[in-house]
Amino acid sequence: KQEVTQIPAALSVPEGENLVLNCSFTDSAIYNLQWFRQDPGKGLTSLLLIQSSQREQTSGRLNASLDKSSGRSTLYIAASQPGDSATYLCAAYVRAGSYQLTFGKGTKLSVIP
Amino acid sequence: DAGVTQSPTHLIKTRGQQVTLRCSPKSGHDTVSWYQQALGQGPQFIFQYYEEEERQRGNFPDRFSGHQFPNYSSELNVNALLLGDSALYLCASSLGLGLSTEAFFGQGTRLTVV
C-alpha cells in the first residue's frame, strides 16, 4: 500500500527566506505527483503537477522536483512571503490503472513578516 | 472559466440522517472524484465517476454512494450519518481517466454531524 509522508509537519520561517518542503512515498511505481496549497478551512489549489517522465516543474517562485528512484519529491519556495502561509500537500497517483490520489498529511508553513 | 464548484459550503446534520453534496466540474472536465478530509489529515479517496459510472472506490462503506449526471456534475450521498462522518468533503475534477491529467479541487463542503 502506498504511503505518502511529509516532513516537517510544521515550519516557521522569516519573510524572504528560501525553503524546501519534503515529500516521500513508499512505492516508487507512482505515475504523477501533484503539489497543492490549502488555506485554513478551504479547498485545495493545484500548484504543480510533475508527470512520470519529468524530473521537475517550475511556476514563478515555486520549483518541484521528483526522484522516483529514491521515493522523494521536494517543493522549493524562493523568497518566501507572508501570503505563502498555508498548508502544503503532496499527492501521488499510486500506480498505472489506479485513479486515486494518495495524499500526505501536509506541511503547515508560517512565514513571519 | 468557472472552476470546480461545490454546494452547500457548510452543512449541519443530526446523527442517523442522510445528506447529499453536489459538485460541478471545471469546464471541459468529465471526471469527478470525491475525497473526505478529517481535521489535520490529508484527503482520503472515496470514489471516482466517469461516463456516469463509478470507476474506482476507496475504503469507504456502502453508506457512501454517488451519482454522475450527463452534464458531468456529481452528487455524493451519505446515509445513516455517524459523528465520525464530520469532515470537509472535497470534489476534484479532471479530464478523462488518463494518469497525466491534473486534478482540480473545489472549495469543499464542511459537514458537521451532531
mmCIF file with all atom_site columns, C-alpha atoms in Angstrom:
data_model
loop_
_atom_site.group_PDB
_atom_site.id
_atom_site.type_symbol
_atom_site.label_atom_id
_atom_site.label_alt_id
_atom_site.label_comp_id
_atom_site.label_asym_id
_atom_site.label_entity_id
_atom_site.label_seq_id
_atom_site.pdbx_PDB_ins_code
_atom_site.Cartn_x
_atom_site.Cartn_y
_atom_site.Cartn_z
_atom_site.occupancy
_atom_site.B_iso_or_equiv
_atom_site.pdbx_formal_charge
_atom_site.auth_seq_id
_atom_site.auth_comp_id
_atom_site.auth_asym_id
_atom_site.auth_atom_id
_atom_site.pdbx_PDB_model_num
ATOM 1   C CA . LYS A 1 1   ? 0.000   0.000  0.000   1.00 0.00 ? 1   LYS A CA 1
ATOM 2   C CA . GLN A 1 2   ? 1.345   3.379  -0.989  1.00 0.00 ? 2   GLN A CA 1
ATOM 3   C CA . GLU A 1 3   ? 2.089   5.759  1.861   1.00 0.00 ? 3   GLU A CA 1
ATOM 4   C CA . VAL A 1 4   ? 2.991   9.413  1.470   1.00 0.00 ? 4   VAL A CA 1
ATOM 5   C CA . THR A 1 5   ? 4.877   11.202 4.242   1.00 0.00 ? 5   THR A CA 1
ATOM 6   C CA . GLN A 1 6   ? 5.561   14.908 4.570   1.00 0.00 ? 6   GLN A CA 1
ATOM 7   C CA . ILE A 1 7   ? 8.252   16.278 6.821   1.00 0.00 ? 7   ILE A CA 1
ATOM 8   C CA . PRO A 1 8   ? 8.229   18.565 8.704   1.00 0.00 ? 8   PRO A CA 1
ATOM 9   C CA . ALA A 1 9   ? 4.601   18.739 9.846   1.00 0.00 ? 9   ALA A CA 1
ATOM 10  C CA . ALA A 1 10  ? 5.020   22.448 10.538  1.00 0.00 ? 10  ALA A CA 1
ATOM 11  C CA . LEU A 1 11  ? 7.582   25.047 9.583   1.00 0.00 ? 11  LEU A CA 1
ATOM 12  C CA . SER A 1 12  ? 8.023   28.692 10.550  1.00 0.00 ? 12  SER A CA 1
ATOM 13  C CA . VAL A 1 13  ? 10.409  30.954 8.616   1.00 0.00 ? 13  VAL A CA 1
ATOM 14  C CA . PRO A 1 14  ? 11.114  34.692 8.395   1.00 0.00 ? 14  PRO A CA 1
ATOM 15  C CA . GLU A 1 15  ? 9.940   36.544 5.310   1.00 0.00 ? 15  GLU A CA 1
ATOM 16  C CA . GLY A 1 16  ? 12.382  36.431 2.403   1.00 0.00 ? 16  GLY A CA 1
ATOM 17  C CA . GLU A 1 17  ? 13.889  33.074 3.270   1.00 0.00 ? 17  GLU A CA 1
ATOM 18  C CA . ASN A 1 18  ? 14.153  30.274 0.723   1.00 0.00 ? 18  ASN A CA 1
ATOM 19  C CA . LEU A 1 19  ? 12.705  26.977 1.933   1.00 0.00 ? 19  LEU A CA 1
ATOM 20  C CA . VAL A 1 20  ? 12.222  23.337 0.967   1.00 0.00 ? 20  VAL A CA 1
ATOM 21  C CA . LEU A 1 21  ? 9.276   21.101 1.769   1.00 0.00 ? 21  LEU A CA 1
ATOM 22  C CA . ASN A 1 22  ? 9.770   17.362 1.590   1.00 0.00 ? 22  ASN A CA 1
ATOM 23  C CA . CYS A 1 23  ? 7.502   14.555 0.432   1.00 0.00 ? 23  CYS A CA 1
ATOM 24  C CA . SER A 1 24  ? 8.408   10.851 0.428   1.00 0.00 ? 24  SER A CA 1
ATOM 25  C CA . PHE A 1 25  ? 6.482   7.854  -0.851  1.00 0.00 ? 25  PHE A CA 1
ATOM 26  C CA . THR A 1 26  ? 6.955   4.150  -0.225  1.00 0.00 ? 26  THR A CA 1
ATOM 27  C CA . ASP A 1 27  ? 6.126   2.768  -3.675  1.00 0.00 ? 27  ASP A CA 1
ATOM 28  C CA . SER A 1 28  ? 8.383   4.094  -6.441  1.00 0.00 ? 28  SER A CA 1
ATOM 29  C CA . ALA A 1 29  ? 5.846   2.944  -9.030  1.00 0.00 ? 29  ALA A CA 1
ATOM 30  C CA . ILE A 1 30  ? 3.997   6.232  -8.834  1.00 0.00 ? 30  ILE A CA 1
ATOM 31  C CA . TYR A 1 31  ? 2.790   7.828  -12.006 1.00 0.00 ? 31  TYR A CA 1
ATOM 32  C CA . ASN A 1 32  ? 2.301   11.527 -11.321 1.00 0.00 ? 32  ASN A CA 1
ATOM 33  C CA . LEU A 1 33  ? 2.940   13.707 -8.315  1.00 0.00 ? 33  LEU A CA 1
ATOM 34  C CA . GLN A 1 34  ? 0.998   16.866 -7.609  1.00 0.00 ? 34  GLN A CA 1
ATOM 35  C CA . TRP A 1 35  ? 1.602   19.624 -5.052  1.00 0.00 ? 35  TRP A CA 1
ATOM 36  C CA . PHE A 1 36  ? -1.314  21.543 -3.569  1.00 0.00 ? 36  PHE A CA 1
ATOM 37  C CA . ARG A 1 37  ? -1.827  24.509 -1.286  1.00 0.00 ? 37  ARG A CA 1
ATOM 38  C CA . GLN A 1 38  ? -4.650  24.606 1.256   1.00 0.00 ? 38  GLN A CA 1
ATOM 39  C CA . ASP A 1 39  ? -5.689  27.689 3.207   1.00 0.00 ? 39  ASP A CA 1
ATOM 40  C CA . PRO A 1 40  ? -7.500  27.099 6.531   1.00 0.00 ? 40  PRO A CA 1
ATOM 41  C CA . GLY A 1 41  ? -10.958 25.605 6.022   1.00 0.00 ? 41  GLY A CA 1
ATOM 42  C CA . LYS A 1 42  ? -10.659 25.887 2.248   1.00 0.00 ? 42  LYS A CA 1
ATOM 43  C CA . GLY A 1 43  ? -10.243 23.580 -0.707  1.00 0.00 ? 43  GLY A CA 1
ATOM 44  C CA . LEU A 1 44  ? -7.043  22.616 -2.488  1.00 0.00 ? 44  LEU A CA 1
ATOM 45  C CA . THR A 1 45  ? -5.289  24.815 -5.026  1.00 0.00 ? 45  THR A CA 1
ATOM 46  C CA . SER A 1 46  ? -3.113  22.963 -7.517  1.00 0.00 ? 46  SER A CA 1
ATOM 47  C CA . LEU A 1 47  ? 0.425   24.336 -7.590  1.00 0.00 ? 47  LEU A CA 1
ATOM 48  C CA . LEU A 1 48  ? 2.460   21.977 -9.746  1.00 0.00 ? 48  LEU A CA 1
ATOM 49  C CA . LEU A 1 49  ? 1.999   18.629 -11.494 1.00 0.00 ? 49  LEU A CA 1
ATOM 50  C CA . ILE A 1 50  ? 5.058   16.510 -12.235 1.00 0.00 ? 50  ILE A CA 1
ATOM 51  C CA . GLN A 1 51  ? 4.317   13.770 -14.705 1.00 0.00 ? 51  GLN A CA 1
ATOM 52  C CA . SER A 1 52  ? 6.030   10.411 -14.653 1.00 0.00 ? 52  SER A CA 1
ATOM 53  C CA . SER A 1 53  ? 8.526   11.241 -17.379 1.00 0.00 ? 53  SER A CA 1
ATOM 54  C CA . GLN A 1 54  ? 9.513   14.576 -15.845 1.00 0.00 ? 54  GLN A CA 1
ATOM 55  C CA . ARG A 1 55  ? 12.047  15.401 -13.155 1.00 0.00 ? 55  ARG A CA 1
ATOM 56  C CA . GLU A 1 56  ? 10.869  18.876 -12.194 1.00 0.00 ? 56  GLU A CA 1
ATOM 57  C CA . GLN A 1 57  ? 8.375   21.664 -12.810 1.00 0.00 ? 57  GLN A CA 1
ATOM 58  C CA . THR A 1 58  ? 8.597   25.394 -12.160 1.00 0.00 ? 58  THR A CA 1
ATOM 59  C CA . SER A 1 59  ? 5.984   28.073 -11.680 1.00 0.00 ? 59  SER A CA 1
ATOM 60  C CA . GLY A 1 60  ? 7.083   31.515 -10.587 1.00 0.00 ? 60  GLY A CA 1
ATOM 61  C CA . ARG A 1 61  ? 8.840   31.228 -7.206  1.00 0.00 ? 61  ARG A CA 1
ATOM 62  C CA . LEU A 1 62  ? 7.963   27.535 -6.925  1.00 0.00 ? 62  LEU A CA 1
ATOM 63  C CA . ASN A 1 63  ? 10.019  24.600 -8.130  1.00 0.00 ? 63  ASN A CA 1
ATOM 64  C CA . ALA A 1 64  ? 9.099   20.975 -7.559  1.00 0.00 ? 64  ALA A CA 1
ATOM 65  C CA . SER A 1 65  ? 11.343  18.007 -8.241  1.00 0.00 ? 65  SER A CA 1
ATOM 66  C CA . LEU A 1 66  ? 10.628  14.288 -8.405  1.00 0.00 ? 66  LEU A CA 1
ATOM 67  C CA . ASP A 1 67  ? 13.097  11.462 -7.835  1.00 0.00 ? 67  ASP A CA 1
ATOM 68  C CA . LYS A 1 68  ? 11.215  8.198  -8.233  1.00 0.00 ? 68  LYS A CA 1
ATOM 69  C CA . SER A 1 69  ? 14.250  6.023  -7.524  1.00 0.00 ? 69  SER A CA 1
ATOM 70  C CA . SER A 1 70  ? 14.664  7.499  -4.043  1.00 0.00 ? 70  SER A CA 1
ATOM 71  C CA . GLY A 1 71  ? 10.929  7.933  -3.461  1.00 0.00 ? 71  GLY A CA 1
ATOM 72  C CA . ARG A 1 72  ? 11.160  11.648 -2.868  1.00 0.00 ? 72  ARG A CA 1
ATOM 73  C CA . SER A 1 73  ? 9.764   14.946 -4.082  1.00 0.00 ? 73  SER A CA 1
ATOM 74  C CA . THR A 1 74  ? 10.660  18.429 -2.900  1.00 0.00 ? 74  THR A CA 1
ATOM 75  C CA . LEU A 1 75  ? 8.894   21.757 -3.233  1.00 0.00 ? 75  LEU A CA 1
ATOM 76  C CA . TYR A 1 76  ? 11.243  24.731 -3.224  1.00 0.00 ? 76  TYR A CA 1
ATOM 77  C CA . ILE A 1 77  ? 9.802   28.166 -2.434  1.00 0.00 ? 77  ILE A CA 1
ATOM 78  C CA . ALA A 1 78  ? 12.055  31.119 -3.172  1.00 0.00 ? 78  ALA A CA 1
ATOM 79  C CA . ALA A 1 79  ? 11.920  34.444 -1.349  1.00 0.00 ? 79  ALA A CA 1
ATOM 80  C CA . SER A 1 80  ? 9.017   33.446 0.895   1.00 0.00 ? 80  SER A CA 1
ATOM 81  C CA . GLN A 1 81  ? 6.232   35.949 1.616   1.00 0.00 ? 81  GLN A CA 1
ATOM 82  C CA . PRO A 1 82  ? 3.584   36.106 4.373   1.00 0.00 ? 82  PRO A CA 1
ATOM 83  C CA . GLY A 1 83  ? 0.987   35.262 1.710   1.00 0.00 ? 83  GLY A CA 1
ATOM 84  C CA . ASP A 1 84  ? 2.692   31.898 1.260   1.00 0.00 ? 84  ASP A CA 1
ATOM 85  C CA . SER A 1 85  ? 1.469   30.859 4.719   1.00 0.00 ? 85  SER A CA 1
ATOM 86  C CA . ALA A 1 86  ? -0.745  27.806 4.222   1.00 0.00 ? 86  ALA A CA 1
ATOM 87  C CA . THR A 1 87  ? -0.655  24.014 4.398   1.00 0.00 ? 87  THR A CA 1
ATOM 88  C CA . TYR A 1 88  ? 1.153   22.364 1.504   1.00 0.00 ? 88  TYR A CA 1
ATOM 89  C CA . LEU A 1 89  ? 0.095   18.860 0.474   1.00 0.00 ? 89  LEU A CA 1
ATOM 90  C CA . CYS A 1 90  ? 1.714   16.452 -1.928  1.00 0.00 ? 90  CYS A CA 1
ATOM 91  C CA . ALA A 1 91  ? -0.233  13.659 -3.590  1.00 0.00 ? 91  ALA A CA 1
ATOM 92  C CA . ALA A 1 92  ? 0.729   10.771 -5.846  1.00 0.00 ? 92  ALA A CA 1
ATOM 93  C CA . TYR A 1 93  ? -1.168  8.641  -8.281  1.00 0.00 ? 93  TYR A CA 1
ATOM 94  C CA . VAL A 1 94  ? -0.360  5.232  -6.855  1.00 0.00 ? 94  VAL A CA 1
ATOM 95  C CA . ARG A 1 95  ? 0.205   3.230  -9.992  1.00 0.00 ? 95  ARG A CA 1
ATOM 96  C CA . ALA A 1 96  ? -0.973  2.859  -13.552 1.00 0.00 ? 96  ALA A CA 1
ATOM 97  C CA . GLY A 1 97  ? -4.623  1.876  -13.620 1.00 0.00 ? 97  GLY A CA 1
ATOM 98  C CA . SER A 1 98  ? -5.336  3.404  -10.236 1.00 0.00 ? 98  SER A CA 1
ATOM 99  C CA . TYR A 1 99  ? -7.063  6.727  -10.478 1.00 0.00 ? 99  TYR A CA 1
ATOM 100 C CA . GLN A 1 100 ? -6.913  7.857  -6.886  1.00 0.00 ? 100 GLN A CA 1
ATOM 101 C CA . LEU A 1 101 ? -4.555  10.390 -5.406  1.00 0.00 ? 101 LEU A CA 1
ATOM 102 C CA . THR A 1 102 ? -2.821  9.340  -2.189  1.00 0.00 ? 102 THR A CA 1
ATOM 103 C CA . PHE A 1 103 ? -2.094  12.353 -0.003  1.00 0.00 ? 103 PHE A CA 1
ATOM 104 C CA . GLY A 1 104 ? 0.371   13.163 2.724   1.00 0.00 ? 104 GLY A CA 1
ATOM 105 C CA . LYS A 1 105 ? -0.833  14.962 5.835   1.00 0.00 ? 105 LYS A CA 1
ATOM 106 C CA . GLY A 1 106 ? 0.749   18.202 4.724   1.00 0.00 ? 106 GLY A CA 1
ATOM 107 C CA . THR A 1 107 ? 3.288   20.713 5.987   1.00 0.00 ? 107 THR A CA 1
ATOM 108 C CA . LYS A 1 108 ? 1.863   23.815 7.664   1.00 0.00 ? 108 LYS A CA 1
ATOM 109 C CA . LEU A 1 109 ? 4.008   26.781 6.653   1.00 0.00 ? 109 LEU A CA 1
ATOM 110 C CA . SER A 1 110 ? 4.063   30.086 8.511   1.00 0.00 ? 110 SER A CA 1
ATOM 111 C CA . VAL A 1 111 ? 6.030   32.979 7.013   1.00 0.00 ? 111 VAL A CA 1
ATOM 112 C CA . ILE A 1 112 ? 6.708   35.629 9.629   1.00 0.00 ? 112 ILE A CA 1
ATOM 113 C CA . PRO A 1 113 ? 6.832   39.281 8.428   1.00 0.00 ? 113 PRO A CA 1
ATOM 114 C CA . ASP B 2 1   ? -13.560 29.949 -16.712 1.00 0.00 ? 1   ASP B CA 1
ATOM 115 C CA . ALA B 2 2   ? -15.508 28.515 -13.787 1.00 0.00 ? 2   ALA B CA 1
ATOM 116 C CA . GLY B 2 3   ? -13.532 26.186 -11.630 1.00 0.00 ? 3   GLY B CA 1
ATOM 117 C CA . VAL B 2 4   ? -14.922 23.310 -9.588  1.00 0.00 ? 4   VAL B CA 1
ATOM 118 C CA . THR B 2 5   ? -17.954 24.422 -7.600  1.00 0.00 ? 5   THR B CA 1
ATOM 119 C CA . GLN B 2 6   ? -19.444 22.631 -4.625  1.00 0.00 ? 6   GLN B CA 1
ATOM 120 C CA . SER B 2 7   ? -22.647 23.169 -2.692  1.00 0.00 ? 7   SER B CA 1
ATOM 121 C CA . PRO B 2 8   ? -23.512 23.737 0.020   1.00 0.00 ? 8   PRO B CA 1
ATOM 122 C CA . THR B 2 9   ? -20.417 25.212 1.687   1.00 0.00 ? 9   THR B CA 1
ATOM 123 C CA . HIS B 2 10  ? -21.488 24.236 5.186   1.00 0.00 ? 10  HIS B CA 1
ATOM 124 C CA . LEU B 2 11  ? -23.995 21.737 6.490   1.00 0.00 ? 11  LEU B CA 1
ATOM 125 C CA . ILE B 2 12  ? -25.090 20.563 9.929   1.00 0.00 ? 12  ILE B CA 1
ATOM 126 C CA . LYS B 2 13  ? -26.901 17.236 10.207  1.00 0.00 ? 13  LYS B CA 1
ATOM 127 C CA . THR B 2 14  ? -28.095 15.010 13.020  1.00 0.00 ? 14  THR B CA 1
ATOM 128 C CA . ARG B 2 15  ? -26.737 11.532 13.531  1.00 0.00 ? 15  ARG B CA 1
ATOM 129 C CA . GLY B 2 16  ? -28.745 8.990  11.533  1.00 0.00 ? 16  GLY B CA 1
ATOM 130 C CA . GLN B 2 17  ? -29.855 11.469 8.873   1.00 0.00 ? 17  GLN B CA 1
ATOM 131 C CA . GLN B 2 18  ? -28.953 11.419 5.210   1.00 0.00 ? 18  GLN B CA 1
ATOM 132 C CA . VAL B 2 19  ? -27.083 14.111 3.272   1.00 0.00 ? 19  VAL B CA 1
ATOM 133 C CA . THR B 2 20  ? -26.468 14.985 -0.375  1.00 0.00 ? 20  THR B CA 1
ATOM 134 C CA . LEU B 2 21  ? -23.499 17.046 -1.525  1.00 0.00 ? 21  LEU B CA 1
ATOM 135 C CA . ARG B 2 22  ? -23.173 18.458 -5.032  1.00 0.00 ? 22  ARG B CA 1
ATOM 136 C CA . CYS B 2 23  ? -20.290 19.183 -7.380  1.00 0.00 ? 23  CYS B CA 1
ATOM 137 C CA . SER B 2 24  ? -19.968 20.823 -10.783 1.00 0.00 ? 24  SER B CA 1
ATOM 138 C CA . PRO B 2 25  ? -16.670 20.075 -12.506 1.00 0.00 ? 25  PRO B CA 1
ATOM 139 C CA . LYS B 2 26  ? -14.359 22.569 -14.144 1.00 0.00 ? 26  LYS B CA 1
ATOM 140 C CA . SER B 2 27  ? -15.445 23.490 -17.648 1.00 0.00 ? 27  SER B CA 1
ATOM 141 C CA . GLY B 2 28  ? -14.293 20.834 -20.118 1.00 0.00 ? 28  GLY B CA 1
ATOM 142 C CA . HIS B 2 29  ? -13.724 18.157 -17.469 1.00 0.00 ? 29  HIS B CA 1
ATOM 143 C CA . ASP B 2 30  ? -15.666 14.903 -17.493 1.00 0.00 ? 30  ASP B CA 1
ATOM 144 C CA . THR B 2 31  ? -14.326 13.016 -14.475 1.00 0.00 ? 31  THR B CA 1
ATOM 145 C CA . VAL B 2 32  ? -15.268 13.681 -10.862 1.00 0.00 ? 32  VAL B CA 1
ATOM 146 C CA . SER B 2 33  ? -13.650 12.263 -7.731  1.00 0.00 ? 33  SER B CA 1
ATOM 147 C CA . TRP B 2 34  ? -14.717 12.709 -4.118  1.00 0.00 ? 34  TRP B CA 1
ATOM 148 C CA . TYR B 2 35  ? -12.438 12.908 -1.087  1.00 0.00 ? 35  TYR B CA 1
ATOM 149 C CA . GLN B 2 36  ? -13.005 13.141 2.661   1.00 0.00 ? 36  GLN B CA 1
ATOM 150 C CA . GLN B 2 37  ? -10.631 15.234 4.744   1.00 0.00 ? 37  GLN B CA 1
ATOM 151 C CA . ALA B 2 38  ? -10.728 14.931 8.518   1.00 0.00 ? 38  ALA B CA 1
ATOM 152 C CA . LEU B 2 39  ? -9.210  17.712 10.598  1.00 0.00 ? 39  LEU B CA 1
ATOM 153 C CA . GLY B 2 40  ? -5.428  17.656 10.455  1.00 0.00 ? 40  GLY B CA 1
ATOM 154 C CA . GLN B 2 41  ? -5.328  14.831 7.903   1.00 0.00 ? 41  GLN B CA 1
ATOM 155 C CA . GLY B 2 42  ? -4.766  14.570 4.187   1.00 0.00 ? 42  GLY B CA 1
ATOM 156 C CA . PRO B 2 43  ? -7.779  13.906 1.944   1.00 0.00 ? 43  PRO B CA 1
ATOM 157 C CA . GLN B 2 44  ? -8.891  10.272 1.614   1.00 0.00 ? 44  GLN B CA 1
ATOM 158 C CA . PHE B 2 45  ? -10.265 8.977  -1.691  1.00 0.00 ? 45  PHE B CA 1
ATOM 159 C CA . ILE B 2 46  ? -13.941 7.962  -1.619  1.00 0.00 ? 46  ILE B CA 1
ATOM 160 C CA . PHE B 2 47  ? -14.759 7.163  -5.264  1.00 0.00 ? 47  PHE B CA 1
ATOM 161 C CA . GLN B 2 48  ? -14.485 8.389  -8.844  1.00 0.00 ? 48  GLN B CA 1
ATOM 162 C CA . TYR B 2 49  ? -17.101 8.779  -11.587 1.00 0.00 ? 49  TYR B CA 1
ATOM 163 C CA . TYR B 2 50  ? -16.554 8.778  -15.327 1.00 0.00 ? 50  TYR B CA 1
ATOM 164 C CA . GLU B 2 51  ? -19.187 8.346  -18.043 1.00 0.00 ? 51  GLU B CA 1
ATOM 165 C CA . GLU B 2 52  ? -21.829 8.185  -15.311 1.00 0.00 ? 52  GLU B CA 1
ATOM 166 C CA . GLU B 2 53  ? -20.283 5.080  -13.770 1.00 0.00 ? 53  GLU B CA 1
ATOM 167 C CA . GLU B 2 54  ? -18.342 4.555  -10.559 1.00 0.00 ? 54  GLU B CA 1
ATOM 168 C CA . ARG B 2 55  ? -14.887 3.569  -11.779 1.00 0.00 ? 55  ARG B CA 1
ATOM 169 C CA . GLN B 2 56  ? -12.987 3.111  -8.571  1.00 0.00 ? 56  GLN B CA 1
ATOM 170 C CA . ARG B 2 57  ? -13.781 3.150  -4.890  1.00 0.00 ? 57  ARG B CA 1
ATOM 171 C CA . GLY B 2 58  ? -11.706 3.752  -1.795  1.00 0.00 ? 58  GLY B CA 1
ATOM 172 C CA . ASN B 2 59  ? -12.104 2.103  1.592   1.00 0.00 ? 59  ASN B CA 1
ATOM 173 C CA . PHE B 2 60  ? -15.492 3.594  2.477   1.00 0.00 ? 60  PHE B CA 1
ATOM 174 C CA . PRO B 2 61  ? -18.680 1.739  3.481   1.00 0.00 ? 61  PRO B CA 1
ATOM 175 C CA . ASP B 2 62  ? -21.738 1.393  1.284   1.00 0.00 ? 62  ASP B CA 1
ATOM 176 C CA . ARG B 2 63  ? -23.373 4.227  3.226   1.00 0.00 ? 63  ARG B CA 1
ATOM 177 C CA . PHE B 2 64  ? -21.386 6.424  0.849   1.00 0.00 ? 64  PHE B CA 1
ATOM 178 C CA . SER B 2 65  ? -22.847 6.451  -2.642  1.00 0.00 ? 65  SER B CA 1
ATOM 179 C CA . GLY B 2 66  ? -22.736 8.742  -5.608  1.00 0.00 ? 66  GLY B CA 1
ATOM 180 C CA . HIS B 2 67  ? -24.035 9.626  -8.988  1.00 0.00 ? 67  HIS B CA 1
ATOM 181 C CA . GLN B 2 68  ? -22.826 11.405 -12.088 1.00 0.00 ? 68  GLN B CA 1
ATOM 182 C CA . PHE B 2 69  ? -25.223 13.159 -14.433 1.00 0.00 ? 69  PHE B CA 1
ATOM 183 C CA . PRO B 2 70  ? -24.997 13.542 -18.234 1.00 0.00 ? 70  PRO B CA 1
ATOM 184 C CA . ASN B 2 71  ? -23.658 17.104 -17.775 1.00 0.00 ? 71  ASN B CA 1
ATOM 185 C CA . TYR B 2 72  ? -20.775 15.585 -15.718 1.00 0.00 ? 72  TYR B CA 1
ATOM 186 C CA . SER B 2 73  ? -21.938 17.090 -12.425 1.00 0.00 ? 73  SER B CA 1
ATOM 187 C CA . SER B 2 74  ? -21.975 14.725 -9.479  1.00 0.00 ? 74  SER B CA 1
ATOM 188 C CA . GLU B 2 75  ? -23.610 14.051 -6.131  1.00 0.00 ? 75  GLU B CA 1
ATOM 189 C CA . LEU B 2 76  ? -22.260 12.369 -3.028  1.00 0.00 ? 76  LEU B CA 1
ATOM 190 C CA . ASN B 2 77  ? -24.841 10.793 -0.741  1.00 0.00 ? 77  ASN B CA 1
ATOM 191 C CA . VAL B 2 78  ? -24.171 9.615  2.784   1.00 0.00 ? 78  VAL B CA 1
ATOM 192 C CA . ASN B 2 79  ? -26.812 7.605  4.637   1.00 0.00 ? 79  ASN B CA 1
ATOM 193 C CA . ALA B 2 80  ? -27.178 6.900  8.359   1.00 0.00 ? 80  ALA B CA 1
ATOM 194 C CA . LEU B 2 81  ? -24.747 9.639  9.322   1.00 0.00 ? 81  LEU B CA 1
ATOM 195 C CA . LEU B 2 82  ? -22.269 8.976  12.116  1.00 0.00 ? 82  LEU B CA 1
ATOM 196 C CA . LEU B 2 83  ? -20.417 11.518 14.221  1.00 0.00 ? 83  LEU B CA 1
ATOM 197 C CA . GLY B 2 84  ? -17.245 10.321 12.518  1.00 0.00 ? 84  GLY B CA 1
ATOM 198 C CA . ASP B 2 85  ? -18.546 11.458 9.142   1.00 0.00 ? 85  ASP B CA 1
ATOM 199 C CA . SER B 2 86  ? -17.904 15.052 10.196  1.00 0.00 ? 86  SER B CA 1
ATOM 200 C CA . ALA B 2 87  ? -15.261 16.307 7.771   1.00 0.00 ? 87  ALA B CA 1
ATOM 201 C CA . LEU B 2 88  ? -14.500 18.517 4.798   1.00 0.00 ? 88  LEU B CA 1
ATOM 202 C CA . TYR B 2 89  ? -15.729 16.813 1.636   1.00 0.00 ? 89  TYR B CA 1
ATOM 203 C CA . LEU B 2 90  ? -13.780 17.738 -1.465  1.00 0.00 ? 90  LEU B CA 1
ATOM 204 C CA . CYS B 2 91  ? -14.676 17.251 -5.087  1.00 0.00 ? 91  CYS B CA 1
ATOM 205 C CA . ALA B 2 92  ? -11.992 17.059 -7.755  1.00 0.00 ? 92  ALA B CA 1
ATOM 206 C CA . SER B 2 93  ? -12.418 17.153 -11.496 1.00 0.00 ? 93  SER B CA 1
ATOM 207 C CA . SER B 2 94  ? -10.118 16.073 -14.284 1.00 0.00 ? 94  SER B CA 1
ATOM 208 C CA . LEU B 2 95  ? -10.212 15.214 -17.963 1.00 0.00 ? 95  LEU B CA 1
ATOM 209 C CA . GLY B 2 96  ? -10.618 11.530 -18.762 1.00 0.00 ? 96  GLY B CA 1
ATOM 210 C CA . LEU B 2 97  ? -9.051  8.659  -16.877 1.00 0.00 ? 97  LEU B CA 1
ATOM 211 C CA . GLY B 2 98  ? -5.519  9.233  -18.093 1.00 0.00 ? 98  GLY B CA 1
ATOM 212 C CA . LEU B 2 99  ? -2.921  9.495  -15.369 1.00 0.00 ? 99  LEU B CA 1
ATOM 213 C CA . SER B 2 100 ? -1.252  12.509 -16.941 1.00 0.00 ? 100 SER B CA 1
ATOM 214 C CA . THR B 2 101 ? -4.225  14.683 -16.155 1.00 0.00 ? 101 THR B CA 1
ATOM 215 C CA . GLU B 2 102 ? -4.130  17.370 -13.479 1.00 0.00 ? 102 GLU B CA 1
ATOM 216 C CA . ALA B 2 103 ? -6.764  17.293 -10.735 1.00 0.00 ? 103 ALA B CA 1
ATOM 217 C CA . PHE B 2 104 ? -8.553  20.499 -9.744  1.00 0.00 ? 104 PHE B CA 1
ATOM 218 C CA . PHE B 2 105 ? -10.409 20.755 -6.457  1.00 0.00 ? 105 PHE B CA 1
ATOM 219 C CA . GLY B 2 106 ? -13.405 22.728 -5.266  1.00 0.00 ? 106 GLY B CA 1
ATOM 220 C CA . GLN B 2 107 ? -13.665 24.688 -2.035  1.00 0.00 ? 107 GLN B CA 1
ATOM 221 C CA . GLY B 2 108 ? -15.289 21.791 -0.237  1.00 0.00 ? 108 GLY B CA 1
ATOM 222 C CA . THR B 2 109 ? -18.383 21.208 1.851   1.00 0.00 ? 109 THR B CA 1
ATOM 223 C CA . ARG B 2 110 ? -17.895 21.273 5.617   1.00 0.00 ? 110 ARG B CA 1
ATOM 224 C CA . LEU B 2 111 ? -20.220 18.633 7.093   1.00 0.00 ? 111 LEU B CA 1
ATOM 225 C CA . THR B 2 112 ? -20.839 18.611 10.822  1.00 0.00 ? 112 THR B CA 1
ATOM 226 C CA . VAL B 2 113 ? -22.790 15.704 12.324  1.00 0.00 ? 113 VAL B CA 1
ATOM 227 C CA . VAL B 2 114 ? -24.218 16.342 15.792  1.00 0.00 ? 114 VAL B CA 1
#
